[in-house]
XYZ file of C-alpha atoms in Angstrom:
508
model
C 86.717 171.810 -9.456
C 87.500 168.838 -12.327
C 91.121 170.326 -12.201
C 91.213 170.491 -8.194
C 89.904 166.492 -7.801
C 92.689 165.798 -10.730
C 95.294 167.382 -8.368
C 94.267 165.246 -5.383
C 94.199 161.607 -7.322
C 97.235 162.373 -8.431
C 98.812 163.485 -4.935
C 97.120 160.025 -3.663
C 98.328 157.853 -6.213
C 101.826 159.575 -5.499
C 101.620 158.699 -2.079
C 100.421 154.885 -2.562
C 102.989 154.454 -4.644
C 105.373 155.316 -2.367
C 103.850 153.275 0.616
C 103.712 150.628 -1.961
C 108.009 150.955 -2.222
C 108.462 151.076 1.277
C 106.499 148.042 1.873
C 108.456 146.175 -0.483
C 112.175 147.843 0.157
C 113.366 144.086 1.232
C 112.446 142.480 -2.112
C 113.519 143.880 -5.485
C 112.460 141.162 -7.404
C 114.708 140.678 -10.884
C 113.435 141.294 -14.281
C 113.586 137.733 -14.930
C 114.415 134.750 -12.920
C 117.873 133.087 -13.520
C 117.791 129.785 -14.935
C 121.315 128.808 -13.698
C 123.920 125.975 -13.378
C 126.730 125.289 -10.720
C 130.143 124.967 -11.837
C 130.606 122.302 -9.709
C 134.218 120.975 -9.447
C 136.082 123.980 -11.036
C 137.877 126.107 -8.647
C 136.937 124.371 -5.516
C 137.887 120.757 -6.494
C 135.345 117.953 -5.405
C 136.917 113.994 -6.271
C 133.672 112.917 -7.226
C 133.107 114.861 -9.901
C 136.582 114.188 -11.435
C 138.024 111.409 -9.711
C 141.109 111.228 -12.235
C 142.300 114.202 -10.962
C 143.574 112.505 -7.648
C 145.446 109.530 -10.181
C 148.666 111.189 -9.685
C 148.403 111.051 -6.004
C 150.921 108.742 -4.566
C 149.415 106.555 -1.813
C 146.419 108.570 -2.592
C 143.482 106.391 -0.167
C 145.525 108.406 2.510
C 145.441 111.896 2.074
C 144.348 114.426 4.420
C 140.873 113.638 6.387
C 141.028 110.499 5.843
C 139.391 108.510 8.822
C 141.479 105.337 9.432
C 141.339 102.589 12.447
C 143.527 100.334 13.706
C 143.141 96.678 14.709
C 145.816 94.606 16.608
C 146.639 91.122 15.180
C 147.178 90.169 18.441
C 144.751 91.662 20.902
C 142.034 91.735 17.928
C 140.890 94.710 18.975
C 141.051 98.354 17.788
C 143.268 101.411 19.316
C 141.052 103.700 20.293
C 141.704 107.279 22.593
C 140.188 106.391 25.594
C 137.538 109.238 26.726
C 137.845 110.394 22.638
C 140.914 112.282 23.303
C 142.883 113.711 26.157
C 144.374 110.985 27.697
C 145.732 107.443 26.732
C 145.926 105.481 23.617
C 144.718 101.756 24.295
C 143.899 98.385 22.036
C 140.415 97.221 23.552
C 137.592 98.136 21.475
C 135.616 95.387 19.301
C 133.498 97.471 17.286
C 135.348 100.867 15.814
C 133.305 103.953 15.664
C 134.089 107.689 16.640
C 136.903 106.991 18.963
C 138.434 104.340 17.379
C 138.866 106.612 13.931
C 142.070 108.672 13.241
C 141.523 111.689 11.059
C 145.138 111.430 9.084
C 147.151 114.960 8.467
C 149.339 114.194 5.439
C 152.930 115.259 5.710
C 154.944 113.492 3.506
C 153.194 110.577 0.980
C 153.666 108.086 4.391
C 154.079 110.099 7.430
C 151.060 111.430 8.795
C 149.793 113.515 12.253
C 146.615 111.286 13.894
C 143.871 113.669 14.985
C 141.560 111.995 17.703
C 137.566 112.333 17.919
C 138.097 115.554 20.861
C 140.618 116.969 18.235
C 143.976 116.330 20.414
C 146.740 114.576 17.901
C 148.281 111.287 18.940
C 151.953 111.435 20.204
C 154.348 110.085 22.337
C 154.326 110.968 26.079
C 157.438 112.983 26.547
C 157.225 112.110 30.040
C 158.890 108.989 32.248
C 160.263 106.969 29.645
C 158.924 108.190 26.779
C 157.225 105.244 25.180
C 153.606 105.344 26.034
C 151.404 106.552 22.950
C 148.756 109.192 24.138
C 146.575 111.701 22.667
C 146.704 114.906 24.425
C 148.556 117.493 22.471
C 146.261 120.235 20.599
C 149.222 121.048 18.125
C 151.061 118.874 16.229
C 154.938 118.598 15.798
C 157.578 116.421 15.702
C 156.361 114.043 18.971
C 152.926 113.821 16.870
C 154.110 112.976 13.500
C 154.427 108.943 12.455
C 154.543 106.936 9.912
C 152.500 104.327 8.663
C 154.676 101.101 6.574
C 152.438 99.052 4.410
C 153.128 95.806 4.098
C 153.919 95.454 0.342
C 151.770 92.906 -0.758
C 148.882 93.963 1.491
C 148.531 97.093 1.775
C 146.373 97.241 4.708
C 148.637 95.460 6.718
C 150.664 98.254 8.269
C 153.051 99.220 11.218
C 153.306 102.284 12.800
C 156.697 104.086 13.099
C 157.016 106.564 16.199
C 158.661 109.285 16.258
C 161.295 107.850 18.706
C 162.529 105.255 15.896
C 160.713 102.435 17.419
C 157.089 100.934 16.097
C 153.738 100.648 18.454
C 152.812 97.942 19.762
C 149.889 96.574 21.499
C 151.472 94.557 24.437
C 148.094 94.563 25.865
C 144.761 96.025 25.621
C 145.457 98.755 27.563
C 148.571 99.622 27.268
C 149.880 100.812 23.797
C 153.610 101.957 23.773
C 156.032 102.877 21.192
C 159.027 100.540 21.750
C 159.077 97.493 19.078
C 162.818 97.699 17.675
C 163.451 95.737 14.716
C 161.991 93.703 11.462
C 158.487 91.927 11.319
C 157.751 88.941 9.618
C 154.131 90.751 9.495
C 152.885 87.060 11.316
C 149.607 87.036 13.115
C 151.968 86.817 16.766
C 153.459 90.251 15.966
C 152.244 93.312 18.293
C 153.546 95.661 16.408
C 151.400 94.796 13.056
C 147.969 96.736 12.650
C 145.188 95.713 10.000
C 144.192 99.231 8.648
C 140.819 99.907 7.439
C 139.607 103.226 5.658
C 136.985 104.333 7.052
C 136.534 107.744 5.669
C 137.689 109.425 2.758
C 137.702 113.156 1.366
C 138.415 114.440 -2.079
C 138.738 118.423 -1.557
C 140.936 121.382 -2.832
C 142.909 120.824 0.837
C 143.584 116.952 -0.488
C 144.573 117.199 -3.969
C 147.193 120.289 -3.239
C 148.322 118.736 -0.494
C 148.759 115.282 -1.838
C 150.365 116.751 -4.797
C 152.835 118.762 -2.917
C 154.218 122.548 -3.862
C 156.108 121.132 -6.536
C 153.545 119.516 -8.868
C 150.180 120.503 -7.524
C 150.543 124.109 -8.797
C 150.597 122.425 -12.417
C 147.902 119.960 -12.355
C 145.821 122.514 -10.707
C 146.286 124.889 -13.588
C 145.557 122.421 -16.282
C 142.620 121.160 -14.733
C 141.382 124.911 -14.446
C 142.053 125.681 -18.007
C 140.666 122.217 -18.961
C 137.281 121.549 -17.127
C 135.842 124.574 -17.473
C 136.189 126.626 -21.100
C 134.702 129.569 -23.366
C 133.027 126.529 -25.364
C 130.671 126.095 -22.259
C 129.618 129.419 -21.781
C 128.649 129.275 -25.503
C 126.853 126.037 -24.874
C 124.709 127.329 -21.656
C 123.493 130.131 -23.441
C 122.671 128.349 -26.426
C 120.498 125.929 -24.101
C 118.348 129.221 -22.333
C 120.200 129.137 -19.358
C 120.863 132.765 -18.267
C 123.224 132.593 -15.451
C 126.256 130.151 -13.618
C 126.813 129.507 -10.126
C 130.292 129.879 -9.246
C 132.064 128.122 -5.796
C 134.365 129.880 -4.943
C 137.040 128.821 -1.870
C 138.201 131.249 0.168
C 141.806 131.148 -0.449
C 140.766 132.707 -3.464
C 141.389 136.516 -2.324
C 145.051 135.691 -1.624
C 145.814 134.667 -4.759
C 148.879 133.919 -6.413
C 149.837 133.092 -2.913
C 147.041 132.083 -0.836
C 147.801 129.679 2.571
C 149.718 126.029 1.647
C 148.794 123.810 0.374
C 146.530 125.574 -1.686
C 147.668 127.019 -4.751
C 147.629 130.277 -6.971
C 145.470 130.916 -10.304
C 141.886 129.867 -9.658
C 141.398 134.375 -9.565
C 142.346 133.992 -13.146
C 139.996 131.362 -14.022
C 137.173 133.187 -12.204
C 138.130 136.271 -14.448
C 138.092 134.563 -17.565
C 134.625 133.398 -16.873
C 133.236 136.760 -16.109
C 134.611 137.683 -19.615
C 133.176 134.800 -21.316
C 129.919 135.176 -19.625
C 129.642 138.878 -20.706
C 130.484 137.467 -24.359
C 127.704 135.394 -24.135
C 125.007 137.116 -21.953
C 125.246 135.052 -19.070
C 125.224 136.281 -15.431
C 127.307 135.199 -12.548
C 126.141 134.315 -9.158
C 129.650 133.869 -6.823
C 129.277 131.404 -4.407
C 131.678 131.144 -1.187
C 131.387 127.442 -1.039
C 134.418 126.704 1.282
C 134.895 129.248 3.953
C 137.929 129.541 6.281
C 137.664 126.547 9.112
C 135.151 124.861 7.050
C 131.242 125.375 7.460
C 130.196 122.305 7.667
C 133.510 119.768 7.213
C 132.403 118.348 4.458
C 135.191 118.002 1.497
C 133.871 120.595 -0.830
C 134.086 123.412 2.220
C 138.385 123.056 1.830
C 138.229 120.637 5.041
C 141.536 119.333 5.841
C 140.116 116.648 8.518
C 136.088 116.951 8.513
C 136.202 118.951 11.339
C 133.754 122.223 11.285
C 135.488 125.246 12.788
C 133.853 128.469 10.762
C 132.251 131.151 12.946
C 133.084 130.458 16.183
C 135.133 133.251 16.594
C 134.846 136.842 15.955
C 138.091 136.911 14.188
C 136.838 133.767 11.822
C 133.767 135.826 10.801
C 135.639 139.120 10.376
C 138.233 136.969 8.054
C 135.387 135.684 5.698
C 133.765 139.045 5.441
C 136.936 140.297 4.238
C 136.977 137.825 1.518
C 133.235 138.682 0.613
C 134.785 142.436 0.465
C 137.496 141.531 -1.448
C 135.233 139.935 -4.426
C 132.841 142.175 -4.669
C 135.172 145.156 -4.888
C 136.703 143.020 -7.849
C 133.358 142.396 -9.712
C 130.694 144.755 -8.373
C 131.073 146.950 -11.270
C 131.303 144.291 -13.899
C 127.480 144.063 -15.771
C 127.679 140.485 -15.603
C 127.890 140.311 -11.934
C 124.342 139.264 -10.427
C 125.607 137.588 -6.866
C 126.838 137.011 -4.332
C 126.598 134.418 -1.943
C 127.715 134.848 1.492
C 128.535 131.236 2.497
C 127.459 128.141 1.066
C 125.509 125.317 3.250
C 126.322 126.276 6.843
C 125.686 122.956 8.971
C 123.373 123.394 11.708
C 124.366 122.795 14.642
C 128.312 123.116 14.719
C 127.197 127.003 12.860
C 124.780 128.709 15.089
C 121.870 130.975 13.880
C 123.499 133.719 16.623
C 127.105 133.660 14.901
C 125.418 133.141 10.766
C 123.277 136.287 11.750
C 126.088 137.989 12.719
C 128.338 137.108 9.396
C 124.963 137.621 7.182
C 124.920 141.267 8.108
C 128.233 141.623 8.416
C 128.686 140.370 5.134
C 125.916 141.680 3.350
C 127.331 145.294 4.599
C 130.347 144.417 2.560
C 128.501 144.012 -0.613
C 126.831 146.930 -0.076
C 129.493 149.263 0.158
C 130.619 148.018 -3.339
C 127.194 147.798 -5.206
C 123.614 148.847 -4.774
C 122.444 146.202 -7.390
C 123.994 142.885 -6.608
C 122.044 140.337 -4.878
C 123.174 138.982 -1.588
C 122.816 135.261 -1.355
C 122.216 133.967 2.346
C 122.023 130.332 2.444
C 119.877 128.508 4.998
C 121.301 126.146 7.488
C 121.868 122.122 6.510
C 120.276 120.240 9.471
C 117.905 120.909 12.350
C 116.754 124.540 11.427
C 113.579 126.373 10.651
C 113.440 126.963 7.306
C 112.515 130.638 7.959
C 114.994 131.493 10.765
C 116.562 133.672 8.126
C 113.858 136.091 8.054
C 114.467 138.292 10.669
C 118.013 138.662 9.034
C 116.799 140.154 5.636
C 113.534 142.492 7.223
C 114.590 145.835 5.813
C 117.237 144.333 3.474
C 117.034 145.094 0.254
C 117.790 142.481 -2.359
C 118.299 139.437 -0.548
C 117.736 135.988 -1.339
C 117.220 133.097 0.816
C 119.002 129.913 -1.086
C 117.842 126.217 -0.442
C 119.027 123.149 -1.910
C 116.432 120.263 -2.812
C 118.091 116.490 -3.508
C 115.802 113.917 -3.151
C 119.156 111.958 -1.958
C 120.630 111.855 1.148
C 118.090 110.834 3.235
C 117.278 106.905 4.033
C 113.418 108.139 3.222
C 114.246 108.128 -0.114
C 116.358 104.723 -0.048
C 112.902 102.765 -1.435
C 110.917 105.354 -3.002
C 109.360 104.785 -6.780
C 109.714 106.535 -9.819
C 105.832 108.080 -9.200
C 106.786 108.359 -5.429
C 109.689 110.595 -6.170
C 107.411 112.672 -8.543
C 104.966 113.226 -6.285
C 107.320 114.377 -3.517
C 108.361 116.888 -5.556
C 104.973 118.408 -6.639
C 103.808 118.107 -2.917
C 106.413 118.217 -0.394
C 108.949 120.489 -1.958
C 106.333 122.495 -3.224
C 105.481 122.519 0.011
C 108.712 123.561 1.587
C 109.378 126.288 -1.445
C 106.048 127.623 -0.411
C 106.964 128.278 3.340
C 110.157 129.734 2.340
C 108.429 131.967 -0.611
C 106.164 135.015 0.708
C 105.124 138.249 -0.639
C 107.189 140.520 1.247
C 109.848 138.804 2.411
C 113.307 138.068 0.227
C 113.499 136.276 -2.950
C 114.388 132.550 -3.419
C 116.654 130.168 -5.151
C 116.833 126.732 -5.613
C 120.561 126.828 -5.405
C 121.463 122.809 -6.225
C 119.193 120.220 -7.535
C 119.686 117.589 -9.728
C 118.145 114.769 -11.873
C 119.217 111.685 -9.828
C 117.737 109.288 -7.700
C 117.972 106.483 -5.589
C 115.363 104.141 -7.998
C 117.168 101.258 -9.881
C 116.393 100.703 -13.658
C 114.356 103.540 -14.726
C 113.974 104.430 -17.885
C 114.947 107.491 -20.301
C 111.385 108.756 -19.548
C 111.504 108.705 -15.825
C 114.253 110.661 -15.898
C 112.674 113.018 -18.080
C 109.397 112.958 -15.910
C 111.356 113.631 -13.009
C 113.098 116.451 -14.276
C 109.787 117.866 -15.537
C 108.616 118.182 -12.278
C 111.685 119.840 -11.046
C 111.556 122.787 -13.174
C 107.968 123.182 -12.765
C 108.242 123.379 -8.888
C 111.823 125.375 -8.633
C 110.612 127.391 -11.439
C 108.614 128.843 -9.011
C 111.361 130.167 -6.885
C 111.131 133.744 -7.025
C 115.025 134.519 -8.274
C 115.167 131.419 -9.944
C 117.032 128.148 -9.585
C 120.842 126.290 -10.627
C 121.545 122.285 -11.390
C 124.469 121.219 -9.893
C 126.229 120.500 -11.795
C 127.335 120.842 -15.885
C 130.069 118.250 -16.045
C 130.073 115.263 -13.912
C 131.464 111.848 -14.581
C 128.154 110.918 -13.651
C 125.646 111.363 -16.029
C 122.366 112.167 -14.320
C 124.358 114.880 -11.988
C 126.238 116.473 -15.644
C 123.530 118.823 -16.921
C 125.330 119.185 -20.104
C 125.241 115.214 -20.573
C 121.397 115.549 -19.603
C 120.519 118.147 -22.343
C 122.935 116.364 -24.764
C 121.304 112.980 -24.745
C 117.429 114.564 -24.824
C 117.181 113.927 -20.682
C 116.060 117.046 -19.710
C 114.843 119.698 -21.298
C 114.825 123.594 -20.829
């Protein structure tokens, strides 16, 4: 009989433990949780971060996405596209905004295509005479390219060449045309002179190859990839008990050495040597699409050429960024150092729906799958009006998926006046709070993806800093797969973790 009751609590505890694995088939949780860093600024190129890179850049305030207006010296009022696009350029707006900003496209270092707020480019009407400046062409060519002249000792005092030969003018406010022949004495009384102002700027991978041009950008690209990022810092995060490195990636990367102009061959290479220095040293890599093709949320570090957000609205767009997700993790899903990988970084809600991101996440997640059983699948949640746990339904059934969120207490005018104590305790109670919601038993794992040491407070001390760090780790240590700083080299301090640990701000 003892033997008989031994057989049956071992037949039950067999079959708990297996209702016990089915339970939990969506969340494999890792033997330990990574303590990561972005390598922000590597292979997908953000100005800020390394602002000498642009130096080279000739007329470099106007490169690609940059959003400049327009005001007449005579009329004293801006060119706008009436309606936002799809009609007539005029001269009658006081106060610029939306439709009075021209999103430049760079062709040469001072002739430029002028995309309008409804995305038409400005041109010349090929109709009648030929002279009135509209906006209603969707692709750009020879009728949409100009050129802006800079007065040379002010250099936002410009002209505007037309394609035709002659410069715009504002005759009145509403009527702009492109038939001023001749010199300017750049006088006040002169419709064809323009005071420019810049009213938007971008500092991305599209910017810096295109403002370098094919013949020199493929150089300073390489040497900044060979530079910024070395073996020396691998050996320096795992020195400092950081376990792992968050890796953008952009997603000209899988047609490399001859992805899409302007962008240029060789950051594969770099992304292979650091999977060989982070097996030399123990660390794990986490790959992070963080610019995906038509830009996910049109900000600079997405490979934007004009702030415009295009990714996933068509089939063919999501299909094309699964086959880069394919692509990598057939290249690194047997390599042990491999933990990651992240679908897509920071879609922006609501230019990327939840319909068409559920649709790439499973897509996508399929693709790592048919490479590894082990990596983790990173699914980022929307920037912008979303639930926080509108990803859920996504991962049910998954298995080994984490949910990535990114906590700045930046960003937001909320935190414009906050103190050093306020800014604490917003981290141990409202992002607590919002880790919490995201973080349950059985659904996926989560990661703190970016945060950083900064603030909007004025004059605080060494110790603040350190206090307010603190409380970071202590709340995103909670994240169940971990979290990463963004970023380890900055030319500002407070965001370069290796500056941070150097001069005793923060401590692991």
């Amino acid at each position: 009989m003892a033997s008989c009751s031994f057989m049956k609590w071992l037949i039950s505890l067999y079959l708990f433990s297996c209702l016990l694995s089915l339970s939990c088939a969506a969340r494999v949780t890792p033997n330990f949780k990574y303590r990561a860093v972005n390598l922000g600024g590597w292979l997908v190129t953000e100005g800020w971060i390394k602002p000498s890179l642009f130096d080279g850049i000739p007329n470099k305030d106007l490169l690609d996405g940059t959003g400049v207006q327009f005001m007449s010296v005579t009329t004293m009022k801006y060119l706008s596209a009436e309606s936002g696009g799809g009609t007539i350029i005029v001269a009658n707006r006081t106060n610029p905004s939306g439709w009075e900003t021209f999103s430049l496209w760079r062709i040469t270092e001072s002739s430029f295509n002028l995309r309008v707020f409804n995305k038409q480019f400005m041109g010349i009407d090929k109709q009648g005479e030929g002279v009135e400046v509209v906006a209603i062409s969707n692709t750009t060519g020879t009728w949409e390219t100009f050129e802006i002249v800079r007065k040379a000792d002010d250099r936002n005092r410009v002209r505007i060449k037309a394609p035709n030969g002659f410069f715009l003018q504002a005759k009145t406010e509403d009527s702009v045309t492109a038939d001023f022949g001749g010199n300017s004495s750049w006088a006040n009384d002169d419709p064809s002179v323009f005071v420019m102002r810049i009213a938007r700027t971008m500092q991305g991978e599209f910017q810096i190859t295109n403002g370098y041009g094919p013949e020199k950008a493929p150089q300073v690209m390489k040497d900044h990839w060979n530079s910024f990022i070395v073996e020396e810092d691998f050996k320096f995060i795992s020195k400092n008990r950081l376990n792992a490195v968050r890796i953008p990636v952009g997603w000209w990367i899988s047609s490399d050495p001859t992805p899409p102009k302007p962008f240029v061959g060789g950051s594969l290479e770099a992304l292979d040597n650091a999977f060989l220095w982070a097996r030399k040293y123990g660390v794990k890599v986490i790959i992070d699409l963080h610019a995906a093709p038509g830009s996910q949320n049109g900000f600079e570090h997405s490979g934007s050429r004009d702030g415009f957000q295009d990714w996933g609205h068509t089939d063919e767009n999501i299909q094309q960024t699964v086959a880069i997700i394919e692509f990598l993790a057939s290249r690194y899903a047997q390599n042990p150092s491999l933990a990651a990988v992240e679908l897509i970084n920071e879609p922006l809600s609501p230019g990327v729906s939840l319909e068409s991101l559920t649709k790439y996440y499973k897509a996508g997640y399929d693709a790592v799958r048919r490479h590894s059983s082990s990596a983790y699948v990173v699914m980022s949640n929307r920037l912008g009006p979303a639930d926080p746990t509108e990803l859920f339904p996504v991962t049910n059934g998954l298995n080994g998926v984490v949910i990535d969120v990114h906590y700045y207490n930046l960003f937001s005018d909320i935190f414009n006046n906050m103190t050093v104590q306020q800014n604490i305790d917003f981290i141990y109670t409202n992002r607590s709070a919002q880790l919490n919601v995201v973080t349950t038993s059985n659904g996926p794992l989560t990661f703190v993806g970016e945060w950083v040491a900064e603030w909007q407070v004025r004059g605080a001390s060494k110790k603040d800093f350190q206090r307010f760090g603190k409380a970071q780790l202590e709340v995103f240590g909670r994240a169940t797969f971990g979290w990463a700083y963004w970023t380890l080299k900055n030319v500002n301090n407070h965001w370069s973790l290796e500056w941070m640990i150097k001069n005793g701000y923060i401590t692991l």
